[in-house]
mmCIF file of N, CA and C in Angstrom:
data_model
loop_
_atom_site.group_PDB
_atom_site.id
_atom_site.type_symbol
_atom_site.label_atom_id
_atom_site.label_comp_id
_atom_site.label_asym_id
_atom_site.label_seq_id
_atom_site.Cartn_x
_atom_site.Cartn_y
_atom_site.Cartn_z
ATOM 1 N N ASN A 141 0.832 -1.200 0.000
ATOM 2 C CA ASN A 141 0.000 0.000 0.000
ATOM 3 C C ASN A 141 0.863 1.245 0.000
ATOM 4 N N ASN A 142 0.461 2.233 -0.757
ATOM 5 C CA ASN A 142 1.114 3.536 -0.747
ATOM 6 C C ASN A 142 0.316 4.482 0.122
ATOM 7 N N SER A 143 1.004 5.310 0.869
ATOM 8 C CA SER A 143 0.344 6.305 1.716
ATOM 9 C C SER A 143 0.967 7.664 1.468
ATOM 10 N N ARG A 144 0.137 8.700 1.598
ATOM 11 C CA ARG A 144 0.612 10.075 1.495
ATOM 12 C C ARG A 144 0.040 10.847 2.656
ATOM 13 N N LEU A 145 0.853 11.707 3.231
ATOM 14 C CA LEU A 145 0.383 12.621 4.259
ATOM 15 C C LEU A 145 0.238 13.983 3.601
ATOM 16 N N VAL A 146 -1.001 14.459 3.476
ATOM 17 C CA VAL A 146 -1.270 15.749 2.857
ATOM 18 C C VAL A 146 -1.622 16.726 3.966
ATOM 19 N N VAL A 147 -0.856 17.819 4.055
ATOM 20 C CA VAL A 147 -1.113 18.832 5.074
ATOM 21 C C VAL A 147 -1.289 20.189 4.404
ATOM 22 N N GLU A 148 -2.378 20.850 4.741
ATOM 23 C CA GLU A 148 -2.670 22.192 4.247
ATOM 24 C C GLU A 148 -3.415 22.906 5.368
ATOM 25 N N LYS A 149 -2.844 24.018 5.825
ATOM 26 C CA LYS A 149 -3.366 24.715 7.001
ATOM 27 C C LYS A 149 -4.877 24.936 6.910
ATOM 28 N N GLY A 150 -5.565 24.533 7.984
ATOM 29 C CA GLY A 150 -7.001 24.724 8.063
ATOM 30 C C GLY A 150 -7.834 23.710 7.300
ATOM 31 N N LYS A 151 -7.187 22.719 6.685
ATOM 32 C CA LYS A 151 -7.916 21.734 5.872
ATOM 33 C C LYS A 151 -7.955 20.376 6.564
ATOM 34 N N ARG A 152 -8.944 19.586 6.188
ATOM 35 C CA ARG A 152 -9.104 18.215 6.669
ATOM 36 C C ARG A 152 -9.121 17.306 5.445
ATOM 37 N N TYR A 153 -8.224 16.347 5.429
ATOM 38 C CA TYR A 153 -8.165 15.386 4.334
ATOM 39 C C TYR A 153 -8.527 14.008 4.876
ATOM 40 N N THR A 154 -9.396 13.309 4.161
ATOM 41 C CA THR A 154 -9.818 11.982 4.587
ATOM 42 C C THR A 154 -9.484 10.959 3.508
ATOM 43 N N SER A 155 -9.249 9.736 3.967
ATOM 44 C CA SER A 155 -9.004 8.643 3.034
ATOM 45 C C SER A 155 -9.376 7.338 3.715
ATOM 46 N N GLN A 156 -9.495 6.318 2.919
ATOM 47 C CA GLN A 156 -9.808 5.008 3.451
ATOM 48 C C GLN A 156 -8.553 4.160 3.334
ATOM 49 N N TYR A 157 -8.156 3.552 4.447
ATOM 50 C CA TYR A 157 -6.953 2.734 4.508
ATOM 51 C C TYR A 157 -7.377 1.282 4.660
ATOM 52 N N GLU A 158 -6.978 0.461 3.712
ATOM 53 C CA GLU A 158 -7.372 -0.949 3.710
ATOM 54 C C GLU A 158 -6.331 -1.796 4.439
ATOM 55 N N THR A 159 -6.792 -2.663 5.340
ATOM 56 C CA THR A 159 -5.917 -3.612 6.022
ATOM 57 C C THR A 159 -6.444 -5.020 5.774
ATOM 58 N N ASP A 160 -5.695 -6.002 6.211
ATOM 59 C CA ASP A 160 -6.123 -7.398 6.042
ATOM 60 C C ASP A 160 -7.384 -7.720 6.837
ATOM 61 N N VAL A 161 -7.657 -6.951 7.877
ATOM 62 C CA VAL A 161 -8.822 -7.227 8.732
ATOM 63 C C VAL A 161 -9.954 -6.220 8.541
ATOM 64 N N GLY A 162 -9.826 -5.323 7.569
ATOM 65 C CA GLY A 162 -10.900 -4.370 7.294
ATOM 66 C C GLY A 162 -10.381 -2.989 6.934
ATOM 67 N N SER A 163 -11.311 -2.051 6.762
ATOM 68 C CA SER A 163 -11.002 -0.687 6.346
ATOM 69 C C SER A 163 -10.986 0.257 7.544
ATOM 70 N N LEU A 164 -10.184 1.285 7.422
ATOM 71 C CA LEU A 164 -10.142 2.357 8.411
ATOM 72 C C LEU A 164 -10.366 3.673 7.691
ATOM 73 N N ASN A 165 -11.221 4.515 8.234
ATOM 74 C CA ASN A 165 -11.383 5.868 7.717
ATOM 75 C C ASN A 165 -10.422 6.768 8.480
ATOM 76 N N VAL A 166 -9.453 7.324 7.764
ATOM 77 C CA VAL A 166 -8.398 8.129 8.371
ATOM 78 C C VAL A 166 -8.576 9.582 7.943
ATOM 79 N N ALA A 167 -8.519 10.492 8.928
ATOM 80 C CA ALA A 167 -8.612 11.920 8.633
ATOM 81 C C ALA A 167 -7.405 12.638 9.223
ATOM 82 N N VAL A 168 -6.829 13.553 8.450
ATOM 83 C CA VAL A 168 -5.723 14.382 8.904
ATOM 84 C C VAL A 168 -6.237 15.822 8.957
ATOM 85 N N ASN A 169 -6.186 16.416 10.143
ATOM 86 C CA ASN A 169 -6.613 17.800 10.360
ATOM 87 C C ASN A 169 -5.374 18.655 10.587
ATOM 88 N N THR A 170 -5.109 19.580 9.680
ATOM 89 C CA THR A 170 -3.901 20.397 9.782
ATOM 90 C C THR A 170 -4.206 21.687 10.528
ATOM 91 N N ASN A 171 -3.507 21.881 11.643
ATOM 92 C CA ASN A 171 -3.669 23.091 12.438
ATOM 93 C C ASN A 171 -2.747 24.207 11.978
ATOM 94 N N ASP A 172 -1.504 23.843 11.617
ATOM 95 C CA ASP A 172 -0.542 24.877 11.253
ATOM 96 C C ASP A 172 0.532 24.300 10.331
ATOM 97 N N VAL A 173 0.955 25.103 9.372
ATOM 98 C CA VAL A 173 2.082 24.787 8.489
ATOM 99 C C VAL A 173 2.882 26.074 8.327
ATOM 100 N N ILE A 174 4.155 26.021 8.694
ATOM 101 C CA ILE A 174 5.040 27.171 8.506
ATOM 102 C C ILE A 174 6.255 26.679 7.740
ATOM 103 N N CYS A 175 6.495 27.273 6.598
ATOM 104 C CA CYS A 175 7.587 26.852 5.723
ATOM 105 C C CYS A 175 8.459 28.068 5.404
ATOM 106 N N ASN A 176 9.705 28.033 5.851
ATOM 107 C CA ASN A 176 10.671 29.100 5.586
ATOM 108 C C ASN A 176 11.906 28.475 4.951
ATOM 109 N N ILE A 177 11.936 28.454 3.628
ATOM 110 C CA ILE A 177 13.036 27.815 2.908
ATOM 111 C C ILE A 177 13.632 28.801 1.913
ATOM 112 N N ASN A 178 14.966 28.803 1.852
ATOM 113 C CA ASN A 178 15.661 29.609 0.843
ATOM 114 C C ASN A 178 16.810 28.772 0.281
ATOM 115 N N ASN A 179 17.704 29.373 -0.476
ATOM 116 C CA ASN A 179 18.792 28.629 -1.119
ATOM 117 C C ASN A 179 19.784 28.034 -0.124
ATOM 118 N N ASN A 180 19.801 28.540 1.100
ATOM 119 C CA ASN A 180 20.733 28.042 2.111
ATOM 120 C C ASN A 180 20.120 26.990 3.034
ATOM 121 N N GLY A 181 18.843 26.719 2.877
ATOM 122 C CA GLY A 181 18.154 25.761 3.741
ATOM 123 C C GLY A 181 16.904 26.397 4.315
ATOM 124 N N GLY A 182 16.566 26.000 5.542
ATOM 125 C CA GLY A 182 15.398 26.592 6.167
ATOM 126 C C GLY A 182 14.732 25.637 7.127
ATOM 127 N N THR A 183 13.465 25.926 7.417
ATOM 128 C CA THR A 183 12.713 25.113 8.361
ATOM 129 C C THR A 183 11.297 24.872 7.845
ATOM 130 N N ILE A 184 10.729 23.754 8.289
ATOM 131 C CA ILE A 184 9.328 23.423 8.035
ATOM 132 C C ILE A 184 8.724 23.005 9.372
ATOM 133 N N HIS A 185 7.597 23.577 9.714
ATOM 134 C CA HIS A 185 6.883 23.243 10.946
ATOM 135 C C HIS A 185 5.489 22.741 10.564
ATOM 136 N N LEU A 186 5.131 21.545 11.037
ATOM 137 C CA LEU A 186 3.808 20.958 10.787
ATOM 138 C C LEU A 186 3.151 20.643 12.124
ATOM 139 N N ASP A 187 1.882 20.995 12.250
ATOM 140 C CA ASP A 187 1.087 20.687 13.447
ATOM 141 C C ASP A 187 -0.231 20.117 12.941
ATOM 142 N N TYR A 188 -0.468 18.829 13.220
ATOM 143 C CA TYR A 188 -1.668 18.177 12.688
ATOM 144 C C TYR A 188 -2.148 17.103 13.654
ATOM 145 N N SER A 189 -3.405 16.716 13.507
ATOM 146 C CA SER A 189 -3.955 15.618 14.299
ATOM 147 C C SER A 189 -4.516 14.562 13.352
ATOM 148 N N ILE A 190 -4.627 13.345 13.882
ATOM 149 C CA ILE A 190 -5.141 12.227 13.096
ATOM 150 C C ILE A 190 -6.329 11.614 13.822
ATOM 151 N N ASP A 191 -7.409 11.401 13.070
ATOM 152 C CA ASP A 191 -8.590 10.691 13.560
ATOM 153 C C ASP A 191 -8.722 9.389 12.762
ATOM 154 N N ILE A 192 -9.117 8.327 13.442
ATOM 155 C CA ILE A 192 -9.416 7.070 12.764
ATOM 156 C C ILE A 192 -10.826 6.657 13.145
ATOM 157 N N ASN A 193 -11.650 6.418 12.114
ATOM 158 C CA ASN A 193 -13.065 6.085 12.306
ATOM 159 C C ASN A 193 -13.751 7.096 13.226
ATOM 160 N N ALA A 194 -13.485 8.386 12.976
ATOM 161 C CA ALA A 194 -14.084 9.531 13.679
ATOM 162 C C ALA A 194 -13.643 9.650 15.129
ATOM 163 N N GLY A 195 -12.618 8.903 15.542
ATOM 164 C CA GLY A 195 -12.103 9.017 16.896
ATOM 165 C C GLY A 195 -10.694 9.592 16.895
ATOM 166 N N PHE A 196 -10.452 10.544 17.807
ATOM 167 C CA PHE A 196 -9.133 11.170 17.908
ATOM 168 C C PHE A 196 -8.082 10.122 18.249
ATOM 169 N N VAL A 197 -6.953 10.151 17.519
ATOM 170 C CA VAL A 197 -5.865 9.203 17.751
ATOM 171 C C VAL A 197 -4.608 9.904 18.252
ATOM 172 N N SER A 198 -4.220 11.004 17.579
ATOM 173 C CA SER A 198 -2.981 11.657 17.987
ATOM 174 C C SER A 198 -2.917 13.101 17.517
ATOM 175 N N LYS A 199 -2.145 13.897 18.276
ATOM 176 C CA LYS A 199 -1.777 15.250 17.879
ATOM 177 C C LYS A 199 -0.283 15.198 17.616
ATOM 178 N N ASN A 200 0.142 15.731 16.484
ATOM 179 C CA ASN A 200 1.529 15.591 16.048
ATOM 180 C C ASN A 200 2.139 16.938 15.694
ATOM 181 N N VAL A 201 3.393 17.115 16.084
ATOM 182 C CA VAL A 201 4.163 18.291 15.693
ATOM 183 C C VAL A 201 5.470 17.784 15.110
ATOM 184 N N VAL A 202 5.772 18.234 13.895
ATOM 185 C CA VAL A 202 7.006 17.844 13.214
ATOM 186 C C VAL A 202 7.746 19.117 12.841
ATOM 187 N N ASP A 203 9.010 19.209 13.261
ATOM 188 C CA ASP A 203 9.868 20.333 12.887
ATOM 189 C C ASP A 203 11.050 19.786 12.110
ATOM 190 N N ILE A 204 11.242 20.298 10.901
ATOM 191 C CA ILE A 204 12.305 19.837 10.009
ATOM 192 C C ILE A 204 13.256 20.998 9.751
ATOM 193 N N THR A 205 14.547 20.733 9.906
ATOM 194 C CA THR A 205 15.572 21.730 9.588
ATOM 195 C C THR A 205 16.331 21.253 8.359
ATOM 196 N N ILE A 206 16.463 22.139 7.378
ATOM 197 C CA ILE A 206 17.153 21.826 6.129
ATOM 198 C C ILE A 206 18.420 22.669 6.072
ATOM 199 N N ARG A 207 19.550 22.011 5.831
ATOM 200 C CA ARG A 207 20.817 22.731 5.736
ATOM 201 C C ARG A 207 21.479 22.426 4.405
ATOM 202 N N LYS A 208 22.104 23.427 3.853
ATOM 203 C CA LYS A 208 22.825 23.247 2.610
ATOM 204 C C LYS A 208 24.063 22.396 2.877
ATOM 205 N N GLU A 209 24.269 21.383 2.049
ATOM 206 C CA GLU A 209 25.426 20.511 2.207
ATOM 207 C C GLU A 209 26.675 21.224 1.719
ATOM 208 N N ILE A 210 27.735 21.107 2.500
ATOM 209 C CA ILE A 210 29.013 21.708 2.125
ATOM 210 C C ILE A 210 29.971 20.572 1.810
ATOM 211 N N ASN A 211 30.475 20.544 0.585
ATOM 212 C CA ASN A 211 31.446 19.515 0.181
ATOM 213 C C ASN A 211 32.845 20.050 0.388
ATOM 214 N N ASN A 212 33.603 19.364 1.223
ATOM 215 C CA ASN A 212 35.002 19.736 1.466
ATOM 216 C C ASN A 212 35.910 18.770 0.733
ATOM 217 N N VAL A 213 35.815 18.767 -0.583
ATOM 218 C CA VAL A 213 36.605 17.837 -1.395
ATOM 219 C C VAL A 213 37.819 18.537 -1.919
#
């Protein structure tokens, strides 16, 4: 199975996830997305929650730091 996490501030995305024992209705509710990227790197901040079958499962915060690679060859 392929999965994608789609986050867009203020939006709710739903999908059906198939397992060997049945289907799950999964919803991703995006609270905040902050993206500050330039040629030298930057940061991405994601704040979202996940519901499964209309029940709250988790609140998640992901912070990603991007740095430009320096080759010392």
